[in-house]
């Protein structure tokens, strides 16, 4: 079995004065993370689910540019037929916070935008060619964590 780190948030921050707002993340190192590319996701309607997408060798970093997202990660025990009993970790990413979520290799991720305005930038530590050769897809409800919990 492959040893992997767990997903974790890299905390950002924000600053406001009479000139406006500044959102930052001084803890994310592009050099250390070996980021090679990025893409931006924008869903066409609120509560749209994009799931599940996994990689044995690729790690990703997620940052909400606009709106709020539920981003989930699950460690994959067997890429051909993963256990549905694996624990799904949930994170909320929202604009104007600067928090970056790192999901390491060996995980699948899924997301749902919670707001109609939404843009999520994803940074990858692999080239597109390497990523396409390390691509595992599962049905959106394979780990069905998308149900609303009303309070």
Coordinates of N, CA and C in Angstrom, one line a residue:
X1 N 0.8 -1.2 0.0 CA 0.0 0.0 0.0 C 0.9 1.2 0.0
X2 N 0.5 2.2 -0.8 CA 1.2 3.5 -0.9 C 1.0 4.4 0.3
X3 N 2.1 4.9 0.9 CA 2.0 5.8 2.0 C 1.8 7.2 1.5
X4 N 0.8 7.9 1.9 CA 0.5 9.3 1.5 C 0.3 10.1 2.7
X5 N 0.5 11.4 2.5 CA 0.1 12.4 3.5 C -1.4 12.7 3.4
X6 N -1.9 13.3 4.4 CA -3.4 13.6 4.4 C -3.6 15.0 3.7
X7 N -4.8 15.3 3.2 CA -5.1 16.6 2.7 C -5.0 17.6 3.9
X8 N -4.6 18.8 3.6 CA -4.5 19.8 4.6 C -4.6 21.2 4.0
X9 N -5.1 22.1 4.9 CA -5.2 23.5 4.5 C -4.0 24.3 4.7
X10 N -3.6 25.2 3.8 CA -2.5 26.1 3.9 C -3.2 27.4 4.1
X11 N -3.1 28.0 5.3 CA -3.9 29.2 5.7 C -3.3 30.4 5.0
X12 N -4.3 31.2 4.5 CA -4.0 32.5 3.9 C -4.5 33.6 4.8
X13 N -4.6 34.7 4.3 CA -5.1 35.8 5.1 C -5.7 36.9 4.2
X14 N -6.1 38.0 4.9 CA -6.6 39.1 4.1 C -6.4 40.4 4.9
X15 N -6.4 41.5 4.2 CA -6.1 42.8 4.8 C -7.0 43.8 4.1
X16 N -7.6 44.7 4.9 CA -8.4 45.7 4.3 C -8.0 47.1 4.9
X17 N -7.9 48.1 4.1 CA -7.7 49.4 4.5 C -8.5 50.4 3.6
X18 N -8.2 51.7 3.6 CA -9.0 52.6 2.8 C -8.8 52.5 1.3
X19 N -7.8 51.7 0.9 CA -7.5 51.5 -0.5 C -8.3 50.3 -1.1
X20 N -8.7 49.4 -0.2 CA -9.4 48.2 -0.7 C -9.0 46.9 0.1
X21 N -9.1 45.8 -0.6 CA -8.8 44.5 0.0 C -7.6 43.8 -0.6
X22 N -6.9 43.1 0.2 CA -5.8 42.2 -0.3 C -6.0 40.9 0.3
X23 N -6.0 39.8 -0.5 CA -6.0 38.4 -0.1 C -4.7 37.8 -0.4
X24 N -4.1 37.0 0.5 CA -2.8 36.5 0.3 C -2.6 35.1 0.9
X25 N -1.6 34.4 0.4 CA -1.1 33.2 1.1 C 0.4 33.2 1.0
X26 N 1.0 33.5 2.1 CA 2.5 33.6 2.1 C 3.1 32.3 2.5
X27 N 2.3 31.2 2.8 CA 2.8 29.9 3.2 C 2.9 29.0 2.0
X28 N 2.2 29.2 0.9 CA 2.3 28.4 -0.3 C 3.5 28.7 -1.1
X29 N 4.4 27.6 -1.2 CA 5.6 27.8 -2.0 C 5.4 27.1 -3.3
X30 N 5.4 27.8 -4.4 CA 5.3 27.2 -5.8 C 6.5 26.3 -6.1
X31 N 7.7 26.8 -5.6 CA 8.9 26.1 -5.8 C 8.9 24.7 -5.1
X32 N 8.6 24.8 -3.8 CA 8.6 23.5 -3.0 C 7.5 22.6 -3.5
X33 N 6.4 23.1 -3.9 CA 5.3 22.3 -4.3 C 5.5 21.7 -5.7
X34 N 6.4 22.3 -6.4 CA 6.7 21.8 -7.8 C 5.5 21.9 -8.7
X35 N 4.8 23.0 -8.6 CA 3.6 23.2 -9.4 C 4.0 23.5 -10.9
X36 N 3.3 22.7 -11.8 CA 3.7 22.8 -13.2 C 2.6 23.4 -14.1
X37 N 1.3 23.5 -13.6 CA 0.3 24.0 -14.4 C -0.9 24.4 -13.5
X38 N -1.9 25.1 -14.1 CA -3.1 25.4 -13.3 C -4.3 25.4 -14.3
X39 N -5.5 25.2 -13.8 CA -6.7 25.4 -14.5 C -7.8 26.0 -13.6
X40 N -8.8 26.6 -14.2 CA -9.8 27.2 -13.4 C -11.2 26.6 -13.7
X41 N -11.9 26.2 -12.7 CA -13.2 25.6 -12.8 C -14.3 26.6 -12.5
X42 N -15.3 26.7 -13.3 CA -16.4 27.5 -13.1 C -17.7 26.7 -13.5
X43 N -18.5 26.4 -12.5 CA -19.7 25.5 -12.8 C -20.8 26.4 -13.3
X44 N -21.7 25.8 -14.1 CA -22.7 26.6 -14.8 C -23.9 26.8 -13.9
X45 N -24.0 26.2 -12.8 CA -25.2 26.4 -11.9 C -24.8 26.1 -10.4
X46 N -25.5 26.6 -9.5 CA -25.2 26.4 -8.1 C -25.4 25.0 -7.7
X47 N -24.7 24.5 -6.8 CA -24.7 23.1 -6.2 C -24.4 22.0 -7.3
X48 N -23.6 22.4 -8.3 CA -23.2 21.4 -9.3 C -22.0 20.6 -8.7
X49 N -22.1 19.3 -8.9 CA -21.1 18.3 -8.4 C -20.2 17.9 -9.5
X50 N -18.9 18.0 -9.2 CA -17.8 17.4 -10.1 C -17.1 16.4 -9.2
X51 N -17.3 15.1 -9.5 CA -16.7 14.1 -8.7 C -16.7 12.8 -9.4
X52 N -15.9 11.9 -9.1 CA -14.7 11.8 -8.3 C -13.6 11.6 -9.3
X53 N -12.4 12.2 -9.0 CA -11.3 12.2 -9.9 C -10.0 12.0 -9.1
X54 N -9.3 10.9 -9.4 CA -8.2 10.5 -8.6 C -6.9 10.3 -9.4
X55 N -5.8 10.4 -8.6 CA -4.5 10.2 -9.2 C -3.6 9.5 -8.2
X56 N -2.8 8.5 -8.8 CA -1.8 7.8 -7.9 C -0.6 8.7 -7.7
X57 N -0.2 9.5 -8.7 CA 1.0 10.3 -8.6 C 0.9 11.8 -8.6
X58 N -0.3 12.3 -8.8 CA -0.4 13.8 -8.9 C -1.0 14.4 -7.6
X59 N -0.4 15.5 -7.2 CA -1.0 16.2 -6.1 C -1.6 17.5 -6.6
X60 N -2.6 18.0 -5.9 CA -3.3 19.3 -6.4 C -3.5 20.2 -5.2
X61 N -3.6 21.5 -5.6 CA -3.8 22.6 -4.7 C -5.0 23.4 -5.2
X62 N -6.0 23.6 -4.3 CA -7.3 24.3 -4.6 C -7.4 25.6 -3.9
X63 N -7.8 26.6 -4.6 CA -8.0 28.0 -4.1 C -9.3 28.6 -4.7
X64 N -10.2 29.0 -3.9 CA -11.5 29.6 -4.3 C -11.2 31.0 -4.8
X65 N -11.4 31.4 -6.0 CA -11.3 32.7 -6.5 C -12.5 33.5 -6.3
X66 N -13.7 32.8 -6.5 CA -15.0 33.4 -6.4 C -16.0 32.4 -5.8
X67 N -16.8 32.9 -4.8 CA -17.8 32.0 -4.3 C -17.2 31.1 -3.2
X68 N -18.0 30.0 -2.9 CA -17.7 29.1 -1.9 C -17.9 27.6 -2.4
X69 N -17.0 26.8 -2.0 CA -17.0 25.4 -2.5 C -16.9 24.4 -1.3
X70 N -17.5 23.3 -1.4 CA -17.3 22.1 -0.6 C -16.3 21.2 -1.5
X71 N -15.1 21.0 -1.0 CA -14.1 20.2 -1.6 C -13.9 19.0 -0.8
X72 N -14.0 17.8 -1.3 CA -13.8 16.6 -0.6 C -12.6 15.8 -1.1
X73 N -12.0 15.0 -0.3 CA -10.9 14.1 -0.6 C -11.1 12.8 0.1
X74 N -10.7 11.7 -0.7 CA -10.8 10.4 -0.1 C -9.5 9.6 -0.6
X75 N -8.8 9.0 0.4 CA -7.7 8.2 0.1 C -8.1 7.0 -0.7
X76 N -7.4 6.6 -1.8 CA -7.8 5.5 -2.6 C -7.0 4.3 -2.1
X77 N -7.6 3.2 -1.7 CA -7.0 2.0 -1.3 C -6.7 1.0 -2.4
X78 N -7.5 1.1 -3.5 CA -7.4 0.3 -4.6 C -7.9 1.0 -5.8
X79 N -7.1 1.5 -6.7 CA -7.6 2.3 -7.8 C -8.5 1.7 -8.8
X80 N -8.5 0.3 -8.9 CA -9.4 -0.4 -9.8 C -10.8 -0.5 -9.2
X81 N -10.8 -0.8 -7.9 CA -12.1 -0.9 -7.2 C -11.9 -0.4 -5.7
X82 N -12.0 0.9 -5.5 CA -11.8 1.5 -4.2 C -12.9 1.1 -3.3
X83 N -12.6 1.0 -2.0 CA -13.6 0.7 -1.0 C -14.5 2.0 -0.8
X84 N -15.8 1.7 -0.7 CA -16.7 2.8 -0.4 C -16.7 3.2 1.1
X85 N -16.0 2.4 1.9 CA -15.9 2.7 3.3 C -14.8 3.6 3.7
X86 N -14.0 4.1 2.8 CA -12.9 5.0 3.1 C -13.5 6.3 3.6
X87 N -12.8 6.9 4.6 CA -13.3 8.2 5.2 C -13.1 9.3 4.2
X88 N -14.1 10.1 4.0 CA -14.1 11.3 3.1 C -13.8 12.5 4.0
X89 N -12.8 13.2 3.6 CA -12.5 14.5 4.3 C -13.1 15.6 3.6
X90 N -13.7 16.6 4.3 CA -14.5 17.7 3.7 C -13.8 19.0 4.2
X91 N -13.8 19.9 3.2 CA -13.2 21.2 3.4 C -14.1 22.3 2.7
X92 N -14.3 23.4 3.4 CA -15.0 24.5 2.8 C -13.9 25.6 2.3
X93 N -13.9 25.9 1.1 CA -13.1 27.0 0.6 C -13.9 28.1 0.1
X94 N -13.6 29.3 0.5 CA -14.4 30.5 0.1 C -13.4 31.6 -0.3
X95 N -14.0 32.5 -1.2 CA -13.2 33.6 -1.7 C -12.8 34.5 -0.5
X96 N -11.8 35.3 -0.8 CA -11.3 36.4 0.2 C -10.7 35.8 1.4
X97 N -10.3 34.6 1.5 CA -9.6 34.0 2.6 C -8.2 33.7 2.3
X98 N -7.9 33.3 1.1 CA -6.6 32.9 0.7 C -6.2 31.5 1.1
X99 N -7.1 30.7 1.7 CA -6.7 29.4 2.1 C -6.6 28.5 0.9
X100 N -5.5 27.7 0.9 CA -5.3 26.7 -0.2 C -5.4 25.3 0.4
X101 N -6.1 24.5 -0.3 CA -6.2 23.1 0.1 C -5.3 22.2 -0.7
X102 N -4.4 21.5 0.0 CA -3.5 20.5 -0.7 C -4.1 19.1 -0.6
X103 N -4.3 18.5 -1.7 CA -4.8 17.1 -1.8 C -3.6 16.3 -2.4
X104 N -2.9 15.5 -1.6 CA -1.7 14.8 -2.1 C -2.1 13.7 -3.1
X105 N -1.0 13.1 -3.7 CA -1.2 12.0 -4.6 C -1.8 10.8 -3.8
X106 N -2.5 9.9 -4.5 CA -3.1 8.8 -3.8 C -4.5 9.1 -3.4
X107 N -5.1 10.2 -3.7 CA -6.4 10.6 -3.3 C -7.3 10.9 -4.5
X108 N -8.6 10.8 -4.3 CA -9.6 11.3 -5.3 C -10.2 12.5 -4.7
X109 N -10.6 13.4 -5.6 CA -11.3 14.6 -5.1 C -12.6 14.8 -5.8
X110 N -13.4 15.5 -5.1 CA -14.7 15.9 -5.7 C -15.1 17.3 -5.1
X111 N -15.9 18.0 -5.8 CA -16.3 19.3 -5.3 C -17.7 19.7 -5.7
X112 N -18.3 20.6 -5.0 CA -19.6 21.2 -5.2 C -19.5 22.6 -4.9
X113 N -20.0 23.5 -5.9 CA -20.0 24.9 -5.6 C -21.3 25.2 -4.8
X114 N -21.2 26.0 -3.8 CA -22.3 26.3 -2.9 C -22.9 27.7 -3.2
X115 N -22.3 28.4 -4.1 CA -22.8 29.7 -4.6 C -22.9 29.7 -6.1
X116 N -23.8 30.6 -6.6 CA -24.0 30.7 -8.0 C -22.7 31.3 -8.7
X117 N -22.1 32.3 -8.1 CA -20.9 32.8 -8.6 C -19.8 31.9 -8.1
X118 N -18.9 31.4 -8.9 CA -18.0 30.4 -8.5 C -16.8 30.3 -9.5
X119 N -15.6 30.3 -8.9 CA -14.4 30.0 -9.7 C -13.4 29.4 -8.7
X120 N -12.9 28.3 -9.1 CA -11.9 27.6 -8.3 C -10.6 27.4 -9.2
X121 N -9.5 27.8 -8.7 CA -8.2 27.6 -9.4 C -7.6 26.3 -8.8
X122 N -7.1 25.5 -9.7 CA -6.5 24.2 -9.3 C -5.1 24.2 -9.8
X123 N -4.1 24.1 -9.0 CA -2.7 24.0 -9.3 C -2.3 22.5 -9.3
X124 N -1.5 22.0 -10.2 CA -1.1 20.6 -10.3 C 0.4 20.5 -10.3
X125 N 0.9 19.4 -9.7 CA 2.4 19.2 -9.7 C 2.8 18.3 -10.8
X126 N 1.9 18.0 -11.7 CA 2.3 17.2 -12.9 C 1.9 17.9 -14.2
X127 N 2.6 17.5 -15.3 CA 2.2 18.1 -16.6 C 0.9 17.4 -17.0
X128 N 0.2 18.0 -18.0 CA -1.0 17.4 -18.5 C -0.8 16.0 -19.1
X129 N 0.3 15.8 -19.7 CA 0.6 14.4 -20.2 C 0.7 13.4 -19.1
X130 N 1.5 13.8 -18.1 CA 1.6 12.9 -16.9 C 0.3 12.7 -16.2
X131 N -0.5 13.7 -16.2 CA -1.8 13.6 -15.5 C -2.8 12.7 -16.3
X132 N -2.8 12.8 -17.6 CA -3.7 12.0 -18.4 C -3.3 10.5 -18.3
X133 N -2.1 10.2 -18.0 CA -1.6 8.8 -17.8 C -1.8 8.3 -16.4
X134 N -2.4 9.1 -15.6 CA -2.6 8.8 -14.1 C -4.0 9.3 -13.7
X135 N -5.0 8.9 -14.5 CA -6.3 9.5 -14.4 C -7.3 8.4 -14.0
X136 N -8.0 8.5 -12.9 CA -9.0 7.5 -12.4 C -10.3 8.3 -12.1
X137 N -11.4 7.8 -12.7 CA -12.6 8.5 -12.5 C -13.6 7.5 -11.9
X138 N -14.5 8.1 -11.0 CA -15.5 7.3 -10.3 C -16.8 8.1 -10.4
X139 N -17.9 7.4 -10.3 CA -19.2 8.1 -10.4 C -19.3 9.1 -9.3
X140 N -20.1 10.2 -9.5 CA -20.2 11.3 -8.6 C -20.7 10.9 -7.2
X141 N -21.5 9.8 -7.2 CA -22.1 9.3 -5.9 C -21.4 8.0 -5.4
X142 N -20.2 7.7 -5.9 CA -19.4 6.6 -5.4 C -19.2 6.7 -3.8
X143 N -18.8 7.9 -3.4 CA -18.8 8.3 -2.0 C -19.8 9.4 -1.9
X144 N -21.0 9.1 -1.5 CA -22.1 10.0 -1.6 C -22.2 11.0 -0.4
X145 N -21.4 12.0 -0.5 CA -21.3 13.0 0.6 C -22.0 14.3 0.3
X146 N -22.8 14.3 -0.7 CA -23.3 15.6 -1.3 C -24.6 16.0 -0.7
X147 N -25.2 15.2 0.1 CA -26.5 15.5 0.7 C -26.4 16.7 1.6
X148 N -27.5 17.5 1.6 CA -27.6 18.7 2.5 C -27.9 18.2 3.9
X149 N -27.2 18.8 4.9 CA -27.5 18.7 6.3 C -28.2 19.9 6.8
X150 N -29.5 19.9 7.0 CA -30.2 21.1 7.4 C -30.1 21.2 8.9
X151 N -30.0 22.4 9.4 CA -29.9 22.7 10.8 C -31.2 23.1 11.4

